[in-house]
Tab-separated table of N, CA and C in Angstrom:
chain	number	residue	atom	x	y	z
T	1	UNK	N	-36.290	-9.463	-16.155
T	1	UNK	CA	-36.952	-10.429	-15.754
T	1	UNK	C	-37.587	-10.525	-14.328
T	2	UNK	N	-38.813	-11.205	-14.972
T	2	UNK	CA	-39.798	-11.041	-14.339
T	2	UNK	C	-40.367	-11.477	-13.322
T	3	UNK	N	-40.641	-11.357	-11.605
T	3	UNK	CA	-40.849	-12.078	-10.773
T	3	UNK	C	-42.233	-11.686	-10.302
T	4	UNK	N	-42.415	-12.453	-9.189
T	4	UNK	CA	-44.026	-12.361	-8.656
T	4	UNK	C	-43.941	-11.016	-7.451
T	5	UNK	N	-44.972	-11.091	-7.546
T	5	UNK	CA	-45.618	-9.981	-6.251
T	5	UNK	C	-44.369	-10.319	-5.113
T	6	UNK	N	-44.548	-11.301	-4.735
T	6	UNK	CA	-44.324	-11.546	-3.121
T	6	UNK	C	-42.216	-11.824	-3.384
T	7	UNK	N	-41.696	-12.542	-4.458
T	7	UNK	CA	-40.850	-12.056	-4.416
T	7	UNK	C	-40.215	-10.405	-4.688
T	8	UNK	N	-40.847	-9.839	-5.773
T	8	UNK	CA	-40.653	-8.144	-5.582
T	8	UNK	C	-40.359	-7.581	-4.652
T	9	UNK	N	-41.719	-7.980	-3.564
T	9	UNK	CA	-41.628	-7.249	-1.898
T	9	UNK	C	-40.462	-7.607	-1.605
T	10	UNK	N	-40.329	-9.147	-0.985
T	10	UNK	CA	-39.373	-9.420	-0.362
T	10	UNK	C	-38.085	-8.731	-0.319
T	11	UNK	N	-37.844	-8.381	-1.933
T	11	UNK	CA	-36.384	-8.031	-1.989
T	11	UNK	C	-36.688	-6.515	-2.034
T	12	UNK	N	-37.679	-6.041	-2.110
T	12	UNK	CA	-37.873	-4.372	-1.817
T	12	UNK	C	-37.773	-4.382	-0.342
T	13	UNK	N	-38.049	-5.336	0.585
T	13	UNK	CA	-37.800	-5.092	1.664
T	13	UNK	C	-36.618	-4.919	2.141
T	14	UNK	N	-36.124	-6.567	1.596
T	14	UNK	CA	-34.385	-6.458	2.308
T	14	UNK	C	-33.612	-5.180	1.624
T	15	UNK	N	-34.079	-4.951	0.507
T	15	UNK	CA	-32.749	-3.408	0.217
T	15	UNK	C	-33.046	-2.259	1.167
T	16	UNK	N	-34.775	-1.854	1.416
T	16	UNK	CA	-34.758	-1.244	2.563
T	16	UNK	C	-34.393	-1.215	3.415
T	17	UNK	N	-34.367	-2.315	4.536
T	17	UNK	CA	-33.994	-2.553	5.448
T	17	UNK	C	-32.330	-2.519	5.259
T	18	UNK	N	-31.610	-2.900	4.415
T	18	UNK	CA	-29.986	-2.801	4.270
T	18	UNK	C	-29.676	-1.262	4.498
T	19	UNK	N	-30.724	-0.636	3.499
T	19	UNK	CA	-29.908	0.656	3.078
T	19	UNK	C	-30.777	1.385	4.452
T	20	UNK	N	-31.725	1.437	4.915
T	20	UNK	CA	-32.038	2.189	5.958
T	20	UNK	C	-30.839	1.563	7.422
T	21	UNK	N	-30.466	0.690	7.200
T	21	UNK	CA	-29.458	-0.166	8.711
T	21	UNK	C	-27.971	0.790	8.043
T	22	UNK	N	-28.243	1.073	6.634
T	22	UNK	CA	-26.238	1.726	6.650
T	22	UNK	C	-26.475	3.094	6.634
T	23	UNK	N	-27.294	3.973	6.716
T	23	UNK	CA	-27.906	5.227	7.097
T	23	UNK	C	-27.658	5.676	8.619
T	24	UNK	N	-28.553	4.386	9.152
T	24	UNK	CA	-28.378	4.457	10.592
T	24	UNK	C	-26.868	4.388	11.381
T	25	UNK	N	-26.690	3.055	10.414
T	25	UNK	CA	-24.857	3.081	11.094
T	25	UNK	C	-24.135	4.460	11.092
T	26	UNK	N	-24.099	4.883	9.542
T	26	UNK	CA	-23.274	5.962	9.475
T	26	UNK	C	-23.631	7.076	10.254
T	27	UNK	N	-25.478	7.163	10.457
T	27	UNK	CA	-25.264	8.486	11.249
T	27	UNK	C	-25.396	7.661	13.261
T	28	UNK	N	-24.859	6.967	13.422
T	28	UNK	CA	-24.380	5.927	15.159
T	28	UNK	C	-22.372	6.648	14.840
T	29	UNK	N	-22.020	6.611	13.371
T	29	UNK	CA	-20.624	6.504	13.304
T	29	UNK	C	-20.610	7.939	13.683
T	30	UNK	N	-21.429	8.968	12.884
T	30	UNK	CA	-21.018	10.456	12.809
T	30	UNK	C	-21.380	10.645	14.514
T	31	UNK	N	-22.296	9.725	15.296
T	31	UNK	CA	-22.524	10.638	16.893
T	31	UNK	C	-21.103	10.404	17.630
T	32	UNK	N	-20.141	8.756	17.217
T	32	UNK	CA	-19.113	8.689	18.092
T	32	UNK	C	-18.438	9.142	17.505
T	33	UNK	N	-18.193	9.525	15.788
T	33	UNK	CA	-16.730	10.729	15.928
T	33	UNK	C	-16.682	11.888	16.615
T	34	UNK	N	-18.070	12.456	16.705
T	34	UNK	CA	-18.165	13.436	17.437
T	34	UNK	C	-17.772	13.569	18.811
T	35	UNK	N	-17.971	12.425	19.751
T	35	UNK	CA	-17.842	12.317	20.656
T	35	UNK	C	-16.040	12.150	20.567
T	36	UNK	N	-15.604	10.993	19.852
T	36	UNK	CA	-14.419	10.669	19.782
T	36	UNK	C	-13.710	12.601	19.791
T	37	UNK	N	-13.901	13.169	19.405
T	37	UNK	CA	-13.326	14.717	18.705
T	37	UNK	C	-13.308	15.194	19.858
T	38	UNK	N	-14.663	15.523	20.935
T	38	UNK	CA	-14.694	16.598	21.501
T	38	UNK	C	-14.658	16.063	22.748
T	39	UNK	N	-15.050	14.826	23.375
T	39	UNK	CA	-14.640	14.182	24.734
T	39	UNK	C	-13.323	15.263	25.385
T	40	UNK	N	-13.774	15.463	26.552
T	40	UNK	CA	-12.771	16.075	27.526
T	40	UNK	C	-11.726	15.415	28.336
T	41	UNK	N	-12.512	13.570	28.456
T	41	UNK	CA	-12.351	12.489	28.763
T	41	UNK	C	-11.555	11.786	27.838
T	42	UNK	N	-9.830	11.444	28.256
T	42	UNK	CA	-9.181	10.995	26.934
T	42	UNK	C	-9.468	9.079	27.082
T	43	UNK	N	-9.787	8.747	28.277
T	43	UNK	CA	-10.247	7.153	28.096
T	43	UNK	C	-11.029	6.721	27.444
T	44	UNK	N	-12.222	8.053	27.154
T	44	UNK	CA	-13.677	8.259	25.868
T	44	UNK	C	-12.993	8.462	24.352
T	45	UNK	N	-12.362	8.799	24.697
T	45	UNK	CA	-11.808	9.882	23.707
T	45	UNK	C	-10.891	8.042	22.845
T	46	UNK	N	-10.149	7.450	23.356
T	46	UNK	CA	-9.652	5.786	23.390
T	46	UNK	C	-10.449	5.293	22.746
T	47	UNK	N	-11.068	4.739	23.888
T	47	UNK	CA	-12.239	3.671	23.707
T	47	UNK	C	-12.968	4.442	22.350
T	48	UNK	N	-13.632	5.567	21.995
T	48	UNK	CA	-13.792	5.806	20.997
T	48	UNK	C	-13.285	5.054	19.252
T	49	UNK	N	-11.673	5.837	19.298
T	49	UNK	CA	-11.489	5.121	18.475
T	49	UNK	C	-10.663	3.468	18.216
T	50	UNK	N	-10.865	3.179	19.374
T	50	UNK	CA	-10.992	1.516	19.341
T	50	UNK	C	-11.967	0.655	18.840
T	51	UNK	N	-13.154	1.195	19.289
T	51	UNK	CA	-13.853	0.586	18.909
T	51	UNK	C	-14.550	1.041	17.617
T	52	UNK	N	-14.283	1.541	16.661
T	52	UNK	CA	-14.732	1.932	15.129
T	52	UNK	C	-14.156	0.802	14.460
T	53	UNK	N	-12.758	0.851	14.269
T	53	UNK	CA	-12.814	-0.691	13.215
T	53	UNK	C	-14.051	-2.251	13.764
T	54	UNK	N	-14.336	-2.398	14.735
T	54	UNK	CA	-14.787	-3.188	14.826
T	54	UNK	C	-15.725	-3.521	14.035
T	55	UNK	N	-16.781	-2.560	14.944
T	55	UNK	CA	-18.077	-1.864	14.776
T	55	UNK	C	-18.165	-2.486	13.191
T	56	UNK	N	-17.231	-1.347	12.757
T	56	UNK	CA	-17.397	-0.649	10.561
T	56	UNK	C	-16.962	-2.266	10.353
T	57	UNK	N	-16.511	-3.224	10.346
T	57	UNK	CA	-16.141	-4.779	9.834
T	57	UNK	C	-17.633	-5.232	10.381
T	58	UNK	N	-18.448	-5.151	11.231
T	58	UNK	CA	-19.670	-6.140	11.327
T	58	UNK	C	-20.913	-5.114	11.099
T	59	UNK	N	-20.996	-3.567	10.903
T	59	UNK	CA	-22.353	-2.888	10.677
T	59	UNK	C	-22.096	-2.621	9.335
T	60	UNK	N	-21.021	-1.159	9.551
T	60	UNK	CA	-21.001	-0.702	7.743
T	60	UNK	C	-20.707	-1.484	6.773
T	61	UNK	N	-19.754	-2.692	6.905
T	61	UNK	CA	-19.373	-3.189	5.478
T	61	UNK	C	-20.845	-4.018	5.377
T	62	UNK	N	-20.583	-4.705	5.942
T	62	UNK	CA	-21.870	-5.848	5.537
T	62	UNK	C	-23.296	-5.237	5.330
T	63	UNK	N	-23.323	-3.750	5.835
T	63	UNK	CA	-24.803	-3.149	5.457
T	63	UNK	C	-24.475	-2.676	4.111
T	64	UNK	N	-23.374	-1.852	3.817
T	64	UNK	CA	-22.841	-1.545	2.533
T	64	UNK	C	-23.321	-2.597	1.395
T	65	UNK	N	-22.775	-3.870	1.840
T	65	UNK	CA	-22.612	-4.536	0.309
T	65	UNK	C	-24.280	-5.131	0.499
T	66	UNK	N	-24.586	-5.214	1.436
T	66	UNK	CA	-26.548	-5.826	1.507
T	66	UNK	C	-27.232	-5.042	0.707
T	67	UNK	N	-26.817	-3.477	0.914
T	67	UNK	CA	-27.666	-2.555	-0.011
T	67	UNK	C	-27.215	-2.556	-1.683
T	68	UNK	N	-26.181	-2.826	-1.645
T	68	UNK	CA	-25.719	-2.756	-3.189
T	68	UNK	C	-26.021	-3.784	-3.889
T	69	UNK	N	-26.316	-5.621	-2.988
T	69	UNK	CA	-26.589	-6.533	-3.575
T	69	UNK	C	-28.089	-6.627	-4.089
T	70	UNK	N	-28.789	-6.194	-3.033
T	70	UNK	CA	-30.381	-6.256	-2.816
T	70	UNK	C	-31.026	-4.837	-4.004
T	71	UNK	N	-29.645	-3.922	-4.083
T	71	UNK	CA	-30.674	-2.618	-4.928
T	71	UNK	C	-29.866	-3.467	-6.524
T	72	UNK	N	-28.960	-4.027	-6.995
T	72	UNK	CA	-29.035	-4.770	-7.794
T	72	UNK	C	-30.473	-5.811	-7.876
T	73	UNK	N	-30.248	-5.976	-7.563
T	73	UNK	CA	-31.384	-7.943	-7.469
T	73	UNK	C	-32.836	-6.444	-7.969
T	74	UNK	N	-33.052	-5.997	-7.114
T	74	UNK	CA	-34.184	-4.979	-7.403
T	74	UNK	C	-34.363	-4.458	-8.179
T	75	UNK	N	-33.288	-4.013	-9.064
T	75	UNK	CA	-33.443	-3.551	-10.419
T	75	UNK	C	-32.992	-4.600	-11.798
T	76	UNK	N	-33.439	-5.948	-11.262
T	76	UNK	CA	-33.146	-7.106	-12.292
T	76	UNK	C	-34.773	-7.136	-12.121
T	77	UNK	N	-35.135	-7.069	-10.800
T	77	UNK	CA	-36.262	-7.943	-11.471
T	77	UNK	C	-37.847	-7.077	-10.784
T	78	UNK	N	-37.401	-5.626	-11.099
T	78	UNK	CA	-38.297	-4.687	-11.010
T	78	UNK	C	-38.424	-4.105	-12.906
T	79	UNK	N	-39.786	-3.606	-13.313
T	79	UNK	CA	-39.637	-2.776	-14.472
T	79	UNK	C	-38.659	-1.713	-14.346
T	80	UNK	N	-38.219	-1.122	-13.565
T	80	UNK	CA	-37.697	0.307	-13.410
T	80	UNK	C	-36.295	-0.314	-13.772
T	81	UNK	N	-35.561	-1.450	-14.127
T	81	UNK	CA	-34.243	-1.521	-14.815
T	81	UNK	C	-33.264	-1.309	-13.893
T	82	UNK	N	-31.929	-1.730	-14.654
T	82	UNK	CA	-30.804	-1.147	-14.502
T	82	UNK	C	-30.456	0.360	-15.059
T	83	UNK	N	-30.531	0.013	-16.350
T	83	UNK	CA	-30.196	0.428	-17.383
T	83	UNK	C	-30.986	1.977	-17.895
T	84	UNK	N	-32.280	1.971	-17.324
T	84	UNK	CA	-33.072	2.264	-17.977
T	84	UNK	C	-33.484	4.063	-17.269
T	85	UNK	N	-33.546	4.128	-16.245
T	85	UNK	CA	-33.188	5.207	-16.257
T	85	UNK	C	-32.220	5.966	-14.820
T	86	UNK	N	-31.772	7.298	-15.247
T	86	UNK	CA	-30.564	8.022	-14.671
T	86	UNK	C	-30.763	8.062	-12.911
T	87	UNK	N	-31.764	7.869	-12.344
T	87	UNK	CA	-31.773	7.786	-10.969
T	87	UNK	C	-31.809	6.367	-10.498
T	88	UNK	N	-31.826	5.213	-10.978
T	88	UNK	CA	-31.023	4.087	-11.001
T	88	UNK	C	-29.623	3.925	-10.756
T	89	UNK	N	-29.168	4.683	-11.793
T	89	UNK	CA	-27.564	4.937	-12.002
T	89	UNK	C	-26.866	5.618	-11.192
T	90	UNK	N	-27.739	6.302	-10.970
T	90	UNK	CA	-27.435	7.473	-10.178
T	90	UNK	C	-27.009	6.827	-8.408
T	91	UNK	N	-27.921	5.912	-8.404
T	91	UNK	CA	-28.110	5.312	-6.744
T	91	UNK	C	-27.436	4.439	-6.668
T	92	UNK	N	-27.243	3.569	-7.916
T	92	UNK	CA	-26.013	2.773	-8.409
T	92	UNK	C	-24.582	3.552	-8.036
T	93	UNK	N	-23.951	4.057	-8.295
T	93	UNK	CA	-23.050	5.042	-8.820
T	93	UNK	C	-22.635	5.432	-6.634
T	94	UNK	N	-23.976	6.568	-6.659
T	94	UNK	CA	-23.301	6.636	-4.615
T	94	UNK	C	-23.474	5.526	-3.676
T	95	UNK	N	-24.065	4.162	-4.054
T	95	UNK	CA	-23.477	2.996	-3.108
T	95	UNK	C	-22.419	2.709	-3.813
T	96	UNK	N	-21.979	2.672	-4.592
T	96	UNK	CA	-20.166	2.102	-4.983
T	96	UNK	C	-19.630	3.161	-4.798
T	97	UNK	N	-19.806	3.927	-4.876
T	97	UNK	CA	-18.358	4.955	-4.540
T	97	UNK	C	-18.354	5.392	-3.021
T	98	UNK	N	-19.342	4.866	-2.479
T	98	UNK	CA	-19.555	5.073	-0.502
T	98	UNK	C	-19.366	3.591	-0.166
T	99	UNK	N	-19.185	2.615	-0.707
T	99	UNK	CA	-18.745	1.593	-0.134
T	99	UNK	C	-16.928	0.868	-0.746
T	100	UNK	N	-16.884	1.859	-1.963
T	100	UNK	CA	-15.469	1.650	-2.234
T	100	UNK	C	-14.837	2.625	-1.451
T	101	UNK	N	-15.139	3.430	-0.848
T	101	UNK	CA	-14.879	4.896	-0.203
T	101	UNK	C	-14.556	4.443	1.196
T	102	UNK	N	-15.251	3.522	2.052
T	102	UNK	CA	-15.637	2.761	3.495
T	102	UNK	C	-14.500	1.567	3.180
T	103	UNK	N	-14.478	0.952	2.144
T	103	UNK	CA	-13.393	-0.442	1.837
T	103	UNK	C	-12.487	0.209	2.572
T	104	UNK	N	-11.680	1.561	1.287
T	104	UNK	CA	-10.333	1.976	1.384
T	104	UNK	C	-10.473	2.744	2.840
T	105	UNK	N	-11.188	2.877	3.759
T	105	UNK	CA	-11.607	3.728	4.652
T	105	UNK	C	-10.844	2.679	5.853
T	106	UNK	N	-11.058	1.884	5.633
T	106	UNK	CA	-11.205	0.295	6.997
T	106	UNK	C	-9.530	0.448	7.680
T	107	UNK	N	-8.837	0.816	6.459
T	107	UNK	CA	-6.909	1.082	7.712
T	107	UNK	C	-6.707	2.024	7.957
T	108	UNK	N	-7.413	3.123	7.622
T	108	UNK	CA	-8.173	4.263	8.303
T	108	UNK	C	-8.057	3.287	9.913
T	109	UNK	N	-9.692	3.042	9.873
T	109	UNK	CA	-10.206	2.829	11.313
T	109	UNK	C	-9.149	1.818	11.683
T	110	UNK	N	-8.176	1.042	11.445
T	110	UNK	CA	-7.245	0.097	11.693
T	110	UNK	C	-5.853	1.137	12.458
T	111	UNK	N	-5.651	1.994	12.173
T	111	UNK	CA	-4.506	3.030	12.228
T	111	UNK	C	-5.131	3.743	13.548
T	112	UNK	N	-6.610	4.422	13.672
T	112	UNK	CA	-6.876	4.999	14.612
T	112	UNK	C	-7.114	4.433	15.806
T	113	UNK	N	-7.421	2.823	15.722
T	113	UNK	CA	-7.279	2.011	16.259
T	113	UNK	C	-6.268	1.781	17.302
T	114	UNK	N	-5.185	1.073	16.412
T	114	UNK	CA	-3.689	1.518	17.102
T	114	UNK	C	-3.006	2.316	17.857
T	115	UNK	N	-3.571	3.631	17.123
T	115	UNK	CA	-2.879	4.838	17.992
T	115	UNK	C	-3.635	4.880	19.246
T	116	UNK	N	-4.712	4.734	19.482
T	116	UNK	CA	-5.768	4.753	20.420
T	116	UNK	C	-5.457	3.790	21.519
T	117	UNK	N	-4.813	2.783	21.027
T	117	UNK	CA	-4.597	1.454	22.402
T	117	UNK	C	-3.100	2.237	22.717
T	118	UNK	N	-2.157	2.808	21.668
T	118	UNK	CA	-0.974	3.233	22.668
T	118	UNK	C	-0.859	3.933	23.350
T	119	UNK	N	0.491	4.519	23.852
T	119	UNK	CA	0.616	5.282	24.644
T	119	UNK	C	0.473	6.970	24.632
T	120	UNK	N	0.103	7.291	23.113
T	120	UNK	CA	0.523	8.474	22.315
T	120	UNK	C	-0.759	9.445	23.229
T	121	UNK	N	0.175	10.732	23.152
T	121	UNK	CA	-1.286	11.246	23.819
T	121	UNK	C	-2.454	11.861	23.231
T	122	UNK	N	-3.439	12.029	24.011
T	122	UNK	CA	-4.693	12.245	23.421
T	122	UNK	C	-4.676	12.663	22.102
T	123	UNK	N	-4.186	14.047	22.313
T	123	UNK	CA	-4.231	14.884	21.076
T	123	UNK	C	-3.617	14.266	20.082
T	124	UNK	N	-2.834	13.573	19.900
T	124	UNK	CA	-2.244	12.696	18.617
T	124	UNK	C	-3.901	11.494	18.343
T	125	UNK	N	-4.626	11.120	18.860
T	125	UNK	CA	-5.283	10.221	19.607
T	125	UNK	C	-6.612	10.894	18.641
T	126	UNK	N	-7.199	12.447	18.544
T	126	UNK	CA	-8.252	12.743	18.173
T	126	UNK	C	-7.711	13.013	16.780
T	127	UNK	N	-8.740	12.170	16.156
T	127	UNK	CA	-8.899	12.676	14.726
T	127	UNK	C	-10.096	12.932	14.287
T	128	UNK	N	-10.077	14.547	13.404
T	128	UNK	CA	-11.710	14.396	12.914
T	128	UNK	C	-12.033	13.448	11.881
T	129	UNK	N	-11.141	13.212	10.909
T	129	UNK	CA	-11.098	12.482	9.811
T	129	UNK	C	-13.048	11.994	9.712
T	130	UNK	N	-12.911	10.719	10.698
T	130	UNK	CA	-14.725	9.880	10.770
T	130	UNK	C	-15.217	11.252	10.603
T	131	UNK	N	-15.194	12.552	11.546
T	131	UNK	CA	-16.634	13.580	10.997
T	131	UNK	C	-16.562	13.926	10.089
T	132	UNK	N	-15.654	14.146	9.456
T	132	UNK	CA	-16.061	14.215	7.984
T	132	UNK	C	-16.600	13.446	7.235
T	133	UNK	N	-15.790	12.231	7.497
T	133	UNK	CA	-16.473	11.190	6.157
T	133	UNK	C	-17.612	10.575	6.204
T	134	UNK	N	-18.166	10.540	7.942
T	134	UNK	CA	-19.476	10.279	8.163
T	134	UNK	C	-20.237	11.131	7.227
T	135	UNK	N	-20.226	12.474	7.803
T	135	UNK	CA	-21.089	13.898	7.585
T	135	UNK	C	-21.327	13.494	5.650
T	136	UNK	N	-20.061	13.468	5.282
T	136	UNK	CA	-20.299	13.138	3.856
T	136	UNK	C	-21.267	11.470	3.513
T	137	UNK	N	-20.719	10.859	3.921
T	137	UNK	CA	-21.393	9.727	3.796
T	137	UNK	C	-23.457	9.659	3.910
T	138	UNK	N	-23.213	10.545	5.185
T	138	UNK	CA	-24.925	10.703	5.335
T	138	UNK	C	-25.670	11.691	4.552
T	139	UNK	N	-25.064	12.558	3.647
T	139	UNK	CA	-25.150	13.254	2.305
T	139	UNK	C	-25.597	12.836	1.477
T	140	UNK	N	-24.736	11.736	1.259
T	140	UNK	CA	-24.462	11.292	-0.437
T	140	UNK	C	-25.827	9.533	-0.063
T	141	UNK	N	-26.182	9.377	1.092
T	141	UNK	CA	-26.842	7.926	1.613
T	141	UNK	C	-28.559	8.931	1.191
T	142	UNK	N	-28.278	9.639	1.892
T	142	UNK	CA	-29.523	10.698	2.216
T	142	UNK	C	-29.650	10.960	0.339
T	143	UNK	N	-29.453	11.763	-0.518
T	143	UNK	CA	-29.314	11.567	-1.678
T	143	UNK	C	-29.847	10.556	-2.736
T	144	UNK	N	-29.635	9.557	-2.553
T	144	UNK	CA	-30.066	8.427	-2.796
T	144	UNK	C	-31.393	7.999	-2.515
T	145	UNK	N	-31.056	8.081	-0.812
T	145	UNK	CA	-33.065	8.193	-0.430
T	145	UNK	C	-33.933	8.448	-1.013
T	146	UNK	N	-33.307	9.363	-1.742
T	146	UNK	CA	-34.749	10.786	-2.164
T	146	UNK	C	-34.664	10.322	-3.338
T	147	UNK	N	-33.614	9.805	-4.130
T	147	UNK	CA	-33.804	9.357	-5.748
T	147	UNK	C	-35.044	8.279	-5.590
T	148	UNK	N	-34.692	7.548	-4.407
T	148	UNK	CA	-35.736	6.069	-4.700
T	148	UNK	C	-37.439	6.979	-4.181
T	149	UNK	N	-37.127	8.031	-3.610
T	149	UNK	CA	-38.618	8.643	-3.171
T	149	UNK	C	-38.993	9.126	-4.598
T	150	UNK	N	-38.596	10.350	-5.199
T	150	UNK	CA	-38.712	11.193	-5.783
T	150	UNK	C	-39.070	10.469	-7.326
T	151	UNK	N	-38.308	9.727	-7.729
T	151	UNK	CA	-37.686	8.605	-9.117
T	151	UNK	C	-37.774	9.831	-9.780
T	152	UNK	N	-36.559	11.184	-10.241
T	152	UNK	CA	-36.979	11.457	-11.504
T	152	UNK	C	-37.190	10.861	-12.740
T	153	UNK	N	-37.818	11.578	-14.049
T	153	UNK	CA	-38.745	10.580	-14.617
T	153	UNK	C	-37.827	10.754	-16.664
T	154	UNK	N	-36.436	11.255	-16.112
T	154	UNK	CA	-35.573	11.703	-16.902
T	154	UNK	C	-35.328	9.803	-17.540
T	155	UNK	N	-35.223	9.121	-18.865
T	155	UNK	CA	-34.998	7.801	-18.491
T	155	UNK	C	-33.156	8.127	-19.846
T	156	UNK	N	-32.893	7.297	-20.076
T	156	UNK	CA	-31.594	6.789	-20.549
T	156	UNK	C	-31.810	6.362	-22.051
T	157	UNK	N	-31.121	6.092	-22.938
T	157	UNK	CA	-31.364	5.558	-24.498
T	157	UNK	C	-32.090	4.794	-24.245
T	158	UNK	N	-31.535	3.399	-23.168
T	158	UNK	CA	-32.111	2.254	-22.836
T	158	UNK	C	-33.348	2.752	-22.666
T	159	UNK	N	-33.719	3.275	-22.178
T	159	UNK	CA	-34.787	3.300	-21.361
T	159	UNK	C	-36.071	4.110	-22.649
T	160	UNK	N	-35.627	4.872	-23.401
T	160	UNK	CA	-36.470	5.437	-24.358
T	160	UNK	C	-36.964	4.257	-24.951
T	161	UNK	N	-36.049	3.386	-25.560
T	161	UNK	CA	-36.036	2.460	-26.349
T	161	UNK	C	-37.171	0.960	-25.956
T	162	UNK	N	-37.033	1.028	-24.824
T	162	UNK	CA	-38.314	-0.455	-24.268
T	162	UNK	C	-38.488	0.788	-22.728
T	163	UNK	N	-40.095	1.171	-23.147
T	163	UNK	CA	-40.519	1.621	-21.571
T	163	UNK	C	-40.461	0.680	-20.860
T	164	UNK	N	-40.967	1.638	-20.014
T	164	UNK	CA	-41.258	0.913	-18.198
T	164	UNK	C	-42.921	0.222	-18.656
T	165	UNK	N	-43.482	-0.734	-17.913
T	165	UNK	CA	-44.644	-1.284	-17.830
T	165	UNK	C	-45.099	-0.979	-16.782
T	166	UNK	N	-46.407	-0.175	-17.134
T	166	UNK	CA	-47.120	0.189	-15.578
T	166	UNK	C	-48.212	-0.144	-15.395
T	167	UNK	N	-48.570	-0.555	-14.139
T	167	UNK	CA	-50.607	-1.033	-13.950
T	167	UNK	C	-49.359	-2.638	-14.178
T	168	UNK	N	-50.931	-3.592	-13.728
T	168	UNK	CA	-50.339	-5.076	-13.410
T	168	UNK	C	-50.857	-5.896	-14.868
T	169	UNK	N	-50.199	-6.864	-14.546
T	169	UNK	CA	-50.518	-8.101	-16.140
T	169	UNK	C	-52.109	-8.878	-15.407
T	170	UNK	N	-52.426	-9.099	-16.335
T	170	UNK	CA	-53.558	-9.838	-15.777
T	170	UNK	C	-53.507	-10.838	-16.750
T	171	UNK	N	-54.337	-11.862	-16.676
T	171	UNK	CA	-54.102	-13.089	-17.388
T	171	UNK	C	-56.210	-13.189	-18.380
T	172	UNK	N	-55.474	-13.709	-18.925
T	172	UNK	CA	-57.014	-13.943	-20.686
T	172	UNK	C	-58.076	-14.617	-19.424
T	173	UNK	N	-59.046	-14.803	-19.525
T	173	UNK	CA	-60.071	-15.665	-19.297
T	173	UNK	C	-59.975	-16.854	-19.804
């Protein structure tokens, strides 16, 4: 699908914003998880696990979906395409897997918040799982970012059949 330069650049800004926002939010969750596991103050540990679920619903989930949707839009309106380059397919796979894991993990956030709100001992509240998941998500999202910048030239069969246009399209006088 051909799109004007303004539309392509607007879509790119939206995609970069959503993706960088998601990466930043995951980094913040890594910090929260580290505080939850290591804080000597039981109130702080409980508070961390209680805040993770609502913050995840209002930041991580929307940014994950925004990154996915804007990435798909980018693939449809730019010459890179969705099925022409392996790096695009790998980025899509990373985004879909990370979004899926996040959605499944939301139940864990809910359970951790309930335990933190209860009278359970603080040792039962502390959970290293968010620390591990946030670290793995950071690695995956960083890999997607590297693919975006370096764009390996390996193309799929479809990409071999339909080469990417380079340069700008000019109209005849």
